[in-house]
Amino acid sequence: MRRNDIQVAPSILAADFGHLADEARRIADAGADCIHVDIMDSHFVPNLTLGPKALGAINRATELFLDVHIMVYNPYNLVTQLVENGADRITFHFEATEDVEEVLGFIRKCGIQAGLAFRPETSVEFVLRFLGKCDLMLMMTVPPGFGGQKFHSEVLEKVRFLRDACDRLNLRAGGVEPKEGELLPPFSIQVDGGVDALTAPQCIEAGANVLVAGTYLFKEPDLAAGIQKLRDFGEK
Ligand code: DX5
Ligand code: ZN
């Protein structure tokens, strides 16, 4: 995998909630790399969305990798239920718990990938201490809580800092150094919020390789073409 191999994660938050299972199948049929599922608690962020039961319904509808982004306080308490309902990766917020390492370790112990998310205003210095301990870092490009917000371009500097740190430390997928002669994909740096045809190339240029997109993709007349368009920005 080259650095510019881009994964596209449509956010089901922008889909039709009246037909979640159909929408999950539509995302899979359109060739997405995973489905991004946003879970909120109305405390860490001022909104409520889906919960474990809805995640289970999405999981039964498709074989696709489920990328679960939880915007909740006490993330530890939700992990088991989300794993039981099909989560393949759980990404929680650095700002939501004092036990970041414990939660990352517990998620991995459950046999799935662990991701760590940062609000746009959180200092990028904090990423360094967790780099070797998670499978993905999510740099929020909007304040978490709602779809359809304006992209925060100042976050691009954080993405660049993180990619440079990965390169400097020679950390690849899973936050590990490759053994001699081993080819590992790049470390996963995800961006989420306001990602569209204009901002996606900027995110990729800065070093992001996993793009979450909700509003933009679900407004596209052809979901598959929209996904491919975002992915193709990695080729340029
Ligand atoms: C916002 C969520 C996002 C949201 C992105 O807190 O984490 O995943 O769905 O939506 P758009 O792409 O519309 O900004
Ligand atoms: Zn999200």
Coordinates of N, CA and C and ligand atoms in Angstrom, one line a residue:
M1 N 0.8 -1.2 0.0 CA 0.0 0.0 0.0 C 0.9 1.3 0.0
R2 N 0.6 2.2 -0.9 CA 1.4 3.4 -0.9 C 0.7 4.4 0.0
R3 N 1.5 5.5 0.3 CA 1.0 6.5 1.3 C -0.3 7.1 0.8
N4 N -0.5 7.2 -0.5 CA -1.7 7.8 -1.1 C -2.8 6.9 -1.3
D5 N -2.8 5.7 -0.8 CA -3.9 4.8 -0.9 C -5.0 5.3 0.1
I6 N -6.1 5.7 -0.4 CA -7.1 6.4 0.4 C -8.3 5.5 0.7
Q7 N -8.6 5.5 2.0 CA -9.9 4.8 2.3 C -11.0 5.8 2.5
V8 N -12.2 5.4 2.1 CA -13.3 6.3 2.2 C -14.4 5.7 3.1
A9 N -14.8 6.4 4.1 CA -15.7 5.9 5.1 C -16.9 6.8 5.2
P10 N -18.0 6.4 4.4 CA -19.2 7.2 4.4 C -19.8 7.2 5.8
S11 N -20.2 8.4 6.3 CA -20.9 8.5 7.6 C -22.4 8.3 7.5
I12 N -22.8 7.2 8.1 CA -24.3 6.9 8.0 C -25.2 7.9 8.7
L13 N -24.5 8.8 9.4 CA -25.3 9.9 10.1 C -26.0 10.7 9.0
A14 N -25.5 10.8 7.8 CA -26.1 11.6 6.8 C -27.1 10.8 5.9
A15 N -27.3 9.5 6.3 CA -28.2 8.7 5.5 C -29.6 8.8 6.0
D16 N -30.5 8.1 5.3 CA -31.9 8.1 5.7 C -32.1 7.1 6.9
F17 N -32.4 7.7 8.1 CA -32.5 6.8 9.3 C -33.8 6.0 9.3
G18 N -34.7 6.3 8.3 CA -35.9 5.4 8.2 C -35.6 4.1 7.6
H19 N -34.4 4.0 6.9 CA -34.0 2.8 6.2 C -32.5 2.4 6.4
L20 N -32.2 2.3 7.7 CA -30.8 2.1 8.0 C -30.1 0.9 7.4
A21 N -30.9 -0.2 7.4 CA -30.3 -1.4 6.8 C -30.1 -1.3 5.3
D22 N -31.1 -0.7 4.7 CA -30.9 -0.5 3.2 C -29.8 0.5 2.9
E23 N -29.7 1.5 3.7 CA -28.6 2.5 3.5 C -27.2 1.8 3.7
A24 N -27.1 0.9 4.7 CA -25.9 0.2 5.0 C -25.5 -0.6 3.7
R25 N -26.5 -1.3 3.2 CA -26.3 -2.1 2.0 C -25.9 -1.2 0.8
R26 N -26.5 0.0 0.7 CA -26.2 0.9 -0.4 C -24.7 1.4 -0.3
I27 N -24.3 1.6 0.9 CA -22.9 2.0 1.1 C -21.9 0.9 0.7
A28 N -22.3 -0.3 1.1 CA -21.4 -1.5 0.8 C -21.4 -1.6 -0.8
D29 N -22.6 -1.6 -1.4 CA -22.7 -1.8 -2.8 C -21.9 -0.7 -3.6
A30 N -21.8 0.5 -3.0 CA -21.1 1.6 -3.7 C -19.6 1.5 -3.5
G31 N -19.1 0.5 -2.9 CA -17.7 0.2 -2.8 C -16.9 1.0 -1.7
A32 N -17.6 1.4 -0.7 CA -16.9 2.0 0.4 C -16.0 1.1 1.1
D33 N -15.0 1.6 1.8 CA -14.0 0.8 2.6 C -14.6 0.4 3.9
C34 N -15.5 1.1 4.5 CA -16.1 0.8 5.8 C -17.4 1.7 5.9
I35 N -18.1 1.5 7.0 CA -19.2 2.4 7.3 C -18.8 3.1 8.6
H36 N -18.9 4.4 8.6 CA -18.6 5.2 9.8 C -19.9 5.5 10.6
V37 N -19.9 5.0 11.8 CA -21.1 5.1 12.6 C -20.9 6.0 13.8
D38 N -21.6 7.1 13.9 CA -21.4 8.1 15.0 C -22.3 7.8 16.1
I39 N -21.8 7.7 17.3 CA -22.6 7.5 18.5 C -22.3 8.6 19.5
M40 N -23.4 9.3 19.9 CA -23.2 10.5 20.8 C -24.1 10.3 22.0
D41 N -23.7 11.1 23.1 CA -24.4 10.9 24.4 C -25.1 12.1 24.9
S42 N -25.1 13.2 24.1 CA -25.8 14.4 24.6 C -25.1 15.1 25.8
H43 N -23.9 14.6 26.2 CA -23.2 15.2 27.2 C -21.8 15.7 26.7
F44 N -21.1 14.7 26.2 CA -19.8 15.1 25.6 C -20.0 16.0 24.4
V45 N -21.0 15.7 23.6 CA -21.5 16.6 22.5 C -23.0 16.8 22.7
P46 N -23.4 18.0 22.2 CA -24.9 18.3 22.4 C -25.8 17.7 21.4
N47 N -25.7 16.4 21.2 CA -26.6 15.7 20.3 C -26.7 14.2 20.6
L48 N -27.7 13.6 20.1 CA -27.9 12.1 20.3 C -28.1 11.5 18.9
T49 N -27.5 10.4 18.7 CA -27.7 9.7 17.4 C -28.1 8.3 17.6
L50 N -27.2 7.4 17.1 CA -27.5 6.0 17.1 C -26.9 5.4 18.4
G51 N -27.3 4.2 18.7 CA -26.8 3.4 19.8 C -26.4 2.0 19.4
P52 N -26.0 1.2 20.4 CA -25.6 -0.2 20.1 C -26.6 -1.0 19.3
K53 N -27.9 -0.8 19.6 CA -28.9 -1.6 18.9 C -29.0 -1.3 17.4
A54 N -28.9 0.0 17.1 CA -28.9 0.4 15.7 C -27.6 -0.1 15.0
L55 N -26.5 -0.1 15.8 CA -25.3 -0.7 15.2 C -25.4 -2.1 14.8
G56 N -26.1 -2.9 15.7 CA -26.4 -4.3 15.5 C -27.2 -4.5 14.2
A57 N -28.2 -3.6 14.0 CA -29.0 -3.7 12.7 C -28.1 -3.4 11.5
I58 N -27.2 -2.5 11.6 CA -26.3 -2.2 10.5 C -25.4 -3.4 10.2
N59 N -25.0 -3.9 11.3 CA -24.1 -5.1 11.2 C -24.7 -6.3 10.5
R60 N -26.0 -6.5 10.8 CA -26.7 -7.6 10.2 C -27.0 -7.4 8.7
A61 N -27.0 -6.1 8.3 CA -27.3 -5.8 6.9 C -26.1 -5.9 6.0
T62 N -24.9 -5.9 6.5 CA -23.7 -5.9 5.7 C -22.5 -6.5 6.3
E63 N -21.6 -7.0 5.5 CA -20.3 -7.6 5.9 C -19.3 -6.5 6.1
L64 N -19.6 -5.3 5.7 CA -18.6 -4.2 5.7 C -18.0 -3.9 7.1
F65 N -16.8 -3.5 7.1 CA -16.1 -3.1 8.3 C -16.8 -2.0 9.0
L66 N -17.1 -2.1 10.3 CA -17.8 -1.0 10.9 C -16.9 -0.1 11.8
D67 N -16.8 1.1 11.4 CA -15.9 2.1 12.0 C -16.7 3.0 12.9
V68 N -16.6 2.7 14.2 CA -17.6 3.3 15.2 C -16.9 4.4 15.9
H69 N -17.4 5.6 15.8 CA -16.8 6.8 16.4 C -17.7 7.2 17.5
I70 N -17.2 7.1 18.8 CA -18.1 7.4 19.9 C -17.7 8.7 20.5
M71 N -18.7 9.6 20.6 CA -18.5 10.9 21.2 C -19.3 10.9 22.5
V72 N -18.7 10.2 23.5 CA -19.4 10.0 24.8 C -18.3 10.1 25.9
Y73 N -18.8 10.5 27.1 CA -18.0 10.4 28.3 C -18.0 8.9 28.7
N74 N -17.0 8.5 29.5 CA -16.9 7.2 30.0 C -17.0 6.1 28.9
P75 N -16.1 6.3 27.9 CA -16.2 5.4 26.7 C -16.0 3.9 27.1
Y76 N -15.2 3.7 28.2 CA -14.9 2.3 28.6 C -16.2 1.5 28.7
N77 N -17.2 2.1 29.3 CA -18.5 1.4 29.6 C -19.3 1.0 28.4
L78 N -19.0 1.5 27.2 CA -19.7 1.2 26.0 C -19.1 0.1 25.2
V79 N -17.8 -0.1 25.5 CA -17.0 -1.0 24.6 C -17.6 -2.4 24.3
T80 N -17.9 -3.1 25.4 CA -18.3 -4.5 25.3 C -19.6 -4.5 24.5
Q81 N -20.5 -3.7 24.7 CA -21.8 -3.7 24.0 C -21.6 -3.4 22.5
L82 N -20.7 -2.5 22.2 CA -20.4 -2.2 20.8 C -19.7 -3.3 20.1
V83 N -18.8 -4.0 20.8 CA -18.2 -5.1 20.2 C -19.2 -6.2 19.9
E84 N -20.1 -6.4 20.9 CA -21.1 -7.5 20.7 C -22.0 -7.2 19.5
N85 N -22.1 -5.9 19.2 CA -23.0 -5.5 18.1 C -22.3 -5.2 16.8
G86 N -21.0 -5.7 16.7 CA -20.4 -5.7 15.4 C -19.3 -4.7 15.1
A87 N -19.0 -3.9 16.1 CA -17.9 -2.8 15.9 C -16.6 -3.5 15.5
D88 N -16.0 -3.1 14.4 CA -14.7 -3.6 14.0 C -13.6 -2.6 14.5
R89 N -13.9 -1.4 14.7 CA -13.0 -0.4 15.3 C -13.8 0.5 16.1
I90 N -13.3 0.8 17.3 CA -13.9 1.9 18.1 C -13.0 3.0 18.3
T91 N -13.4 4.2 17.9 CA -12.6 5.4 18.1 C -13.3 6.3 19.1
F92 N -12.6 6.6 20.2 CA -13.2 7.4 21.3 C -12.3 8.7 21.4
H93 N -12.9 9.6 22.2 CA -12.2 10.9 22.3 C -11.2 11.0 23.4
F94 N -10.0 11.6 23.1 CA -9.0 11.9 24.1 C -9.6 12.7 25.2
E95 N -10.5 13.7 24.8 CA -11.0 14.6 25.8 C -12.1 14.0 26.7
A96 N -12.5 12.8 26.4 CA -13.7 12.2 27.1 C -13.3 11.4 28.3
T97 N -12.1 11.1 28.5 CA -11.7 10.2 29.6 C -10.3 10.5 30.1
E98 N -10.0 10.2 31.4 CA -8.7 10.3 31.9 C -7.9 9.0 31.7
D99 N -8.6 8.0 31.3 CA -7.9 6.7 31.2 C -7.7 6.2 29.8
V100 N -7.1 7.1 29.0 CA -7.0 6.9 27.5 C -6.3 5.5 27.3
E101 N -5.2 5.3 27.9 CA -4.4 4.1 27.7 C -5.2 2.8 28.0
E102 N -5.9 2.9 29.1 CA -6.7 1.8 29.6 C -7.8 1.4 28.6
V103 N -8.5 2.5 28.1 CA -9.6 2.2 27.1 C -9.0 1.7 25.8
L104 N -7.9 2.3 25.3 CA -7.3 1.7 24.1 C -6.9 0.2 24.3
G105 N -6.3 -0.1 25.4 CA -5.9 -1.4 25.7 C -7.1 -2.4 25.8
F106 N -8.2 -1.9 26.4 CA -9.4 -2.8 26.5 C -10.0 -3.0 25.2
I107 N -10.1 -2.0 24.3 CA -10.6 -2.2 23.0 C -9.8 -3.3 22.2
R108 N -8.5 -3.1 22.3 CA -7.7 -4.1 21.6 C -7.8 -5.5 22.1
K109 N -7.9 -5.6 23.4 CA -8.1 -6.9 24.1 C -9.4 -7.6 23.6
C110 N -10.3 -6.7 23.2 CA -11.6 -7.3 22.7 C -11.4 -7.8 21.3
G111 N -10.2 -7.7 20.7 CA -10.0 -8.2 19.4 C -10.3 -7.3 18.2
I112 N -10.5 -6.0 18.5 CA -10.8 -5.1 17.4 C -9.8 -3.9 17.4
Q113 N -9.9 -3.1 16.4 CA -9.0 -2.0 16.4 C -9.4 -0.8 17.3
A114 N -8.4 -0.1 17.8 CA -8.7 1.0 18.7 C -8.3 2.3 18.0
G115 N -9.1 3.3 18.0 CA -8.8 4.6 17.5 C -8.9 5.7 18.5
L116 N -8.2 6.8 18.4 CA -8.2 7.9 19.3 C -8.5 9.2 18.5
A117 N -9.5 9.9 19.0 CA -10.0 11.1 18.3 C -9.6 12.4 19.1
F118 N -9.4 13.4 18.4 CA -9.0 14.7 19.0 C -9.9 15.8 18.4
R119 N -10.5 16.6 19.3 CA -11.3 17.8 18.8 C -10.3 18.8 18.1
P120 N -10.9 19.6 17.2 CA -10.0 20.5 16.5 C -9.1 21.4 17.4
E121 N -9.6 21.8 18.5 CA -8.8 22.7 19.3 C -7.8 22.1 20.3
T122 N -7.8 20.7 20.3 CA -6.9 20.0 21.2 C -5.5 20.0 20.7
S123 N -4.5 20.3 21.6 CA -3.1 20.4 21.1 C -2.6 19.1 20.5
V124 N -1.9 19.2 19.4 CA -1.4 18.1 18.7 C -0.3 17.4 19.5
E125 N 0.3 18.1 20.4 CA 1.4 17.5 21.2 C 0.9 16.2 21.9
F126 N -0.4 16.1 22.3 CA -0.9 14.9 23.0 C -0.8 13.6 22.2
V127 N -0.8 13.8 20.9 CA -0.8 12.6 20.0 C 0.4 11.7 20.3
L128 N 1.5 12.3 20.5 CA 2.8 11.5 20.5 C 2.8 10.4 21.5
R129 N 2.2 10.6 22.7 CA 2.3 9.6 23.7 C 1.4 8.4 23.4
F130 N 0.5 8.5 22.5 CA -0.4 7.4 22.2 C -0.1 6.7 20.8
L131 N 0.8 7.3 20.1 CA 1.1 6.8 18.7 C 1.3 5.3 18.6
G132 N 2.0 4.8 19.5 CA 2.3 3.3 19.4 C 1.3 2.5 20.1
K133 N 0.2 3.1 20.5 CA -0.8 2.3 21.3 C -2.2 2.2 20.7
C134 N -2.3 2.7 19.4 CA -3.6 2.7 18.8 C -3.5 2.4 17.3
D135 N -4.6 2.1 16.6 CA -4.6 1.7 15.2 C -4.9 2.8 14.3
L136 N -5.5 3.9 14.9 CA -5.9 5.0 14.1 C -5.9 6.3 14.9
M137 N -5.6 7.4 14.3 CA -5.9 8.7 15.0 C -6.8 9.5 14.1
L138 N -7.8 10.0 14.8 CA -8.8 10.8 14.1 C -8.7 12.3 14.5
M139 N -8.4 13.1 13.5 CA -8.3 14.5 13.7 C -9.6 15.1 13.2
M140 N -10.4 15.5 14.2 CA -11.7 16.1 13.8 C -11.5 17.4 13.1
T141 N -12.1 17.6 11.9 CA -12.0 18.8 11.2 C -13.3 19.7 11.3
V142 N -14.1 19.3 12.3 CA -15.2 20.1 12.8 C -15.4 19.8 14.3
P143 N -16.0 20.7 15.0 CA -16.3 20.3 16.4 C -17.3 19.1 16.4
P144 N -17.0 18.0 17.1 CA -17.9 16.8 17.0 C -19.3 17.1 17.5
G145 N -20.2 16.4 16.9 CA -21.6 16.6 17.3 C -22.6 16.6 16.2
F146 N -22.3 17.2 15.0 CA -23.2 17.4 14.0 C -22.6 17.2 12.6
G147 N -23.4 16.7 11.7 CA -23.0 16.7 10.3 C -23.2 18.1 9.7
G148 N -22.6 18.3 8.5 CA -22.9 19.5 7.7 C -22.3 20.7 8.2
Q149 N -21.2 20.6 9.0 CA -20.5 21.8 9.5 C -19.4 22.2 8.5
K150 N -18.9 23.4 8.8 CA -17.8 24.0 7.9 C -16.5 23.4 8.4
F151 N -15.7 23.0 7.4 CA -14.3 22.4 7.6 C -13.4 23.4 8.3
H152 N -12.7 22.9 9.3 CA -11.7 23.8 10.0 C -10.3 23.5 9.4
S153 N -9.9 24.5 8.5 CA -8.6 24.2 7.8 C -7.4 24.2 8.7
E154 N -7.5 24.9 9.9 CA -6.3 24.9 10.7 C -5.9 23.5 11.2
V155 N -6.9 22.6 11.1 CA -6.5 21.2 11.6 C -5.5 20.5 10.6
L156 N -5.4 21.0 9.4 CA -4.5 20.4 8.5 C -3.0 20.4 9.0
E157 N -2.7 21.5 9.7 CA -1.4 21.5 10.3 C -1.1 20.4 11.3
K158 N -2.2 20.0 12.0 CA -2.1 18.9 13.0 C -1.9 17.6 12.3
V159 N -2.6 17.5 11.2 CA -2.5 16.2 10.4 C -1.1 16.1 9.9
R160 N -0.6 17.2 9.4 CA 0.8 17.2 8.9 C 1.8 16.9 10.0
F161 N 1.6 17.4 11.1 CA 2.5 17.1 12.3 C 2.5 15.6 12.6
L162 N 1.3 15.1 12.6 CA 1.1 13.7 12.9 C 1.7 12.8 11.9
R163 N 1.5 13.1 10.6 CA 2.1 12.3 9.6 C 3.6 12.4 9.6
D164 N 4.1 13.6 9.9 CA 5.6 13.7 10.0 C 6.1 12.9 11.1
A165 N 5.4 12.9 12.3 CA 5.8 12.1 13.4 C 5.9 10.6 13.1
C166 N 4.9 10.2 12.4 CA 4.8 8.7 12.0 C 6.0 8.4 11.1
D167 N 6.3 9.3 10.2 CA 7.4 9.1 9.3 C 8.8 9.1 10.0
R168 N 8.9 10.1 10.9 CA 10.1 10.2 11.7 C 10.4 9.0 12.5
L169 N 9.3 8.5 13.2 CA 9.4 7.3 14.1 C 9.3 6.0 13.3
N170 N 9.1 6.1 12.0 CA 8.9 4.9 11.2 C 7.8 4.0 11.7
L171 N 6.7 4.6 12.1 CA 5.5 3.9 12.5 C 4.5 3.6 11.4
R172 N 4.1 2.4 11.2 CA 3.2 2.1 10.2 C 1.9 1.6 10.8
A173 N 1.1 0.9 10.0 CA -0.3 0.4 10.5 C -0.2 -0.2 11.9
G174 N -1.1 0.2 12.7 CA -1.1 -0.4 14.1 C -0.1 0.3 15.0
G175 N 0.6 1.3 14.5 CA 1.5 2.1 15.3 C 2.8 1.3 15.6
V176 N 3.1 0.4 14.7 CA 4.4 -0.4 14.9 C 5.4 -0.1 13.8
E177 N 6.7 -0.4 14.2 CA 7.7 -0.3 13.2 C 7.8 -1.6 12.4
P178 N 8.0 -1.5 11.1 CA 8.1 -2.7 10.3 C 9.4 -3.5 10.7
K179 N 9.3 -4.8 10.6 CA 10.5 -5.6 10.8 C 11.3 -5.5 9.5
E180 N 12.5 -5.9 9.5 CA 13.3 -5.8 8.3 C 12.7 -6.5 7.1
G181 N 12.5 -5.8 6.0 CA 12.0 -6.4 4.8 C 10.4 -6.5 4.8
E182 N 9.8 -6.1 5.9 CA 8.3 -6.2 6.0 C 7.7 -5.0 5.4
L183 N 6.6 -5.2 4.6 CA 5.9 -4.1 4.0 C 4.6 -3.9 4.8
L184 N 4.5 -2.8 5.5 CA 3.2 -2.6 6.2 C 2.6 -1.3 5.7
P185 N 1.2 -1.3 5.6 CA 0.5 -0.1 5.2 C 0.8 1.1 6.1
P186 N 0.6 2.3 5.7 CA 0.9 3.5 6.5 C 0.0 3.5 7.7
F187 N 0.4 4.2 8.7 CA -0.5 4.4 9.9 C -1.8 5.2 9.5
S188 N -2.9 4.8 10.1 CA -4.2 5.4 9.6 C -4.4 6.7 10.3
I189 N -4.5 7.8 9.5 CA -4.8 9.1 10.0 C -6.2 9.5 9.4
Q190 N -7.2 9.6 10.2 CA -8.5 9.8 9.7 C -8.9 11.3 9.9
V191 N -9.7 11.8 9.0 CA -10.3 13.2 9.1 C -11.8 13.0 9.0
D192 N -12.5 13.9 9.8 CA -13.9 13.7 9.9 C -14.6 15.1 10.1
G193 N -15.4 15.5 9.1 CA -16.1 16.7 9.3 C -15.8 17.7 8.1
G194 N -16.9 18.0 7.3 CA -16.7 18.9 6.2 C -15.8 18.4 5.1
V195 N -15.7 17.1 5.0 CA -14.8 16.6 3.9 C -15.6 16.5 2.6
D196 N -15.1 17.2 1.6 CA -15.8 17.2 0.3 C -14.7 17.2 -0.8
A197 N -15.2 17.5 -2.0 CA -14.3 17.5 -3.2 C -13.2 18.6 -3.1
L198 N -13.5 19.6 -2.3 CA -12.5 20.7 -2.2 C -11.5 20.4 -1.1
T199 N -12.1 19.9 0.0 CA -11.2 19.8 1.2 C -10.5 18.4 1.3
A200 N -11.0 17.4 0.6 CA -10.4 16.1 0.6 C -8.9 16.1 0.1
P201 N -8.7 16.8 -1.1 CA -7.3 16.9 -1.5 C -6.4 17.6 -0.5
Q202 N -6.9 18.6 0.2 CA -6.0 19.2 1.2 C -5.7 18.3 2.3
C203 N -6.7 17.5 2.7 CA -6.4 16.5 3.8 C -5.4 15.5 3.4
I204 N -5.5 15.0 2.2 CA -4.6 14.0 1.7 C -3.2 14.6 1.6
E205 N -3.1 15.8 1.0 CA -1.8 16.4 0.9 C -1.1 16.6 2.3
A206 N -1.9 16.8 3.3 CA -1.4 17.0 4.6 C -1.0 15.6 5.3
G207 N -1.5 14.5 4.7 CA -1.1 13.2 5.2 C -2.2 12.3 5.7
A208 N -3.5 12.7 5.6 CA -4.6 11.9 6.0 C -4.8 10.8 4.9
N209 N -5.2 9.6 5.4 CA -5.4 8.5 4.4 C -6.7 7.8 4.7
V210 N -7.5 8.2 5.6 CA -8.9 7.7 5.8 C -9.8 8.9 5.9
L211 N -10.7 9.0 4.9 CA -11.6 10.2 4.8 C -13.0 9.8 5.2
V212 N -13.6 10.4 6.3 CA -15.0 10.3 6.6 C -15.7 11.4 5.8
A213 N -16.8 11.0 5.2 CA -17.7 12.0 4.6 C -19.1 11.6 4.7
G214 N -19.9 12.6 5.1 CA -21.4 12.4 5.3 C -22.2 13.2 4.3
T215 N -22.4 14.5 4.6 CA -23.2 15.4 3.8 C -22.8 15.3 2.3
Y216 N -21.5 15.5 2.1 CA -21.0 15.5 0.7 C -21.4 14.3 -0.1
L217 N -21.2 13.1 0.5 CA -21.4 11.9 -0.3 C -22.9 11.6 -0.5
F218 N -23.7 11.9 0.6 CA -25.1 11.6 0.5 C -25.9 12.6 -0.4
K219 N -25.2 13.7 -0.7 CA -25.9 14.6 -1.7 C -25.5 14.3 -3.1
E220 N -24.5 13.4 -3.3 CA -24.1 13.0 -4.6 C -25.1 12.2 -5.3
P221 N -25.5 12.4 -6.5 CA -26.5 11.6 -7.2 C -26.1 10.2 -7.3
D222 N -24.8 9.9 -7.4 CA -24.2 8.6 -7.5 C -23.2 8.3 -6.4
L223 N -23.6 7.6 -5.4 CA -22.8 7.4 -4.2 C -21.4 6.7 -4.6
A224 N -21.5 5.7 -5.5 CA -20.3 5.0 -5.8 C -19.3 6.0 -6.5
A225 N -19.8 6.9 -7.4 CA -18.9 7.8 -8.1 C -18.3 8.8 -7.1
G226 N -19.2 9.2 -6.1 CA -18.7 10.1 -5.1 C -17.5 9.5 -4.3
I227 N -17.7 8.3 -3.9 CA -16.6 7.6 -3.1 C -15.4 7.5 -4.0
Q228 N -15.5 7.1 -5.2 CA -14.4 6.9 -6.1 C -13.7 8.2 -6.3
K229 N -14.5 9.3 -6.4 CA -13.9 10.6 -6.7 C -13.0 11.0 -5.5
L230 N -13.4 10.8 -4.3 CA -12.6 11.1 -3.1 C -11.3 10.2 -3.1
R231 N -11.5 8.9 -3.4 CA -10.4 8.0 -3.4 C -9.3 8.4 -4.4
D232 N -9.8 8.8 -5.6 CA -8.9 9.2 -6.7 C -8.1 10.4 -6.3
F233 N -8.5 11.2 -5.4 CA -7.6 12.4 -5.1 C -6.2 11.9 -4.6
G234 N -6.2 10.6 -4.1 CA -4.9 10.1 -3.6 C -4.0 9.8 -4.7
E235 N -4.5 9.7 -6.0 CA -3.6 9.4 -7.1 C -3.0 10.6 -7.7
K236 N -3.4 11.8 -7.3 CA -2.9 13.0 -8.0 C -1.7 13.5 -7.3
Ligands
DX5_1 C1 -19.7 14.7 13.4 C2 -19.5 13.3 13.0 C3 -19.2 13.1 11.6 C4 -20.3 13.6 10.6 C5 -19.6 14.2 9.5 O1 -19.5 14.9 14.8 O2 -18.4 12.8 13.7 O3 -18.9 11.8 11.3 O4 -21.2 12.7 10.2 O5 -20.5 14.8 8.7 P1 -20.1 15.8 7.5 O6 -19.3 15.0 6.5 O7 -21.5 16.1 7.0 O8 -19.4 16.9 8.0
ZN2 ZN -17.7 10.8 13.1

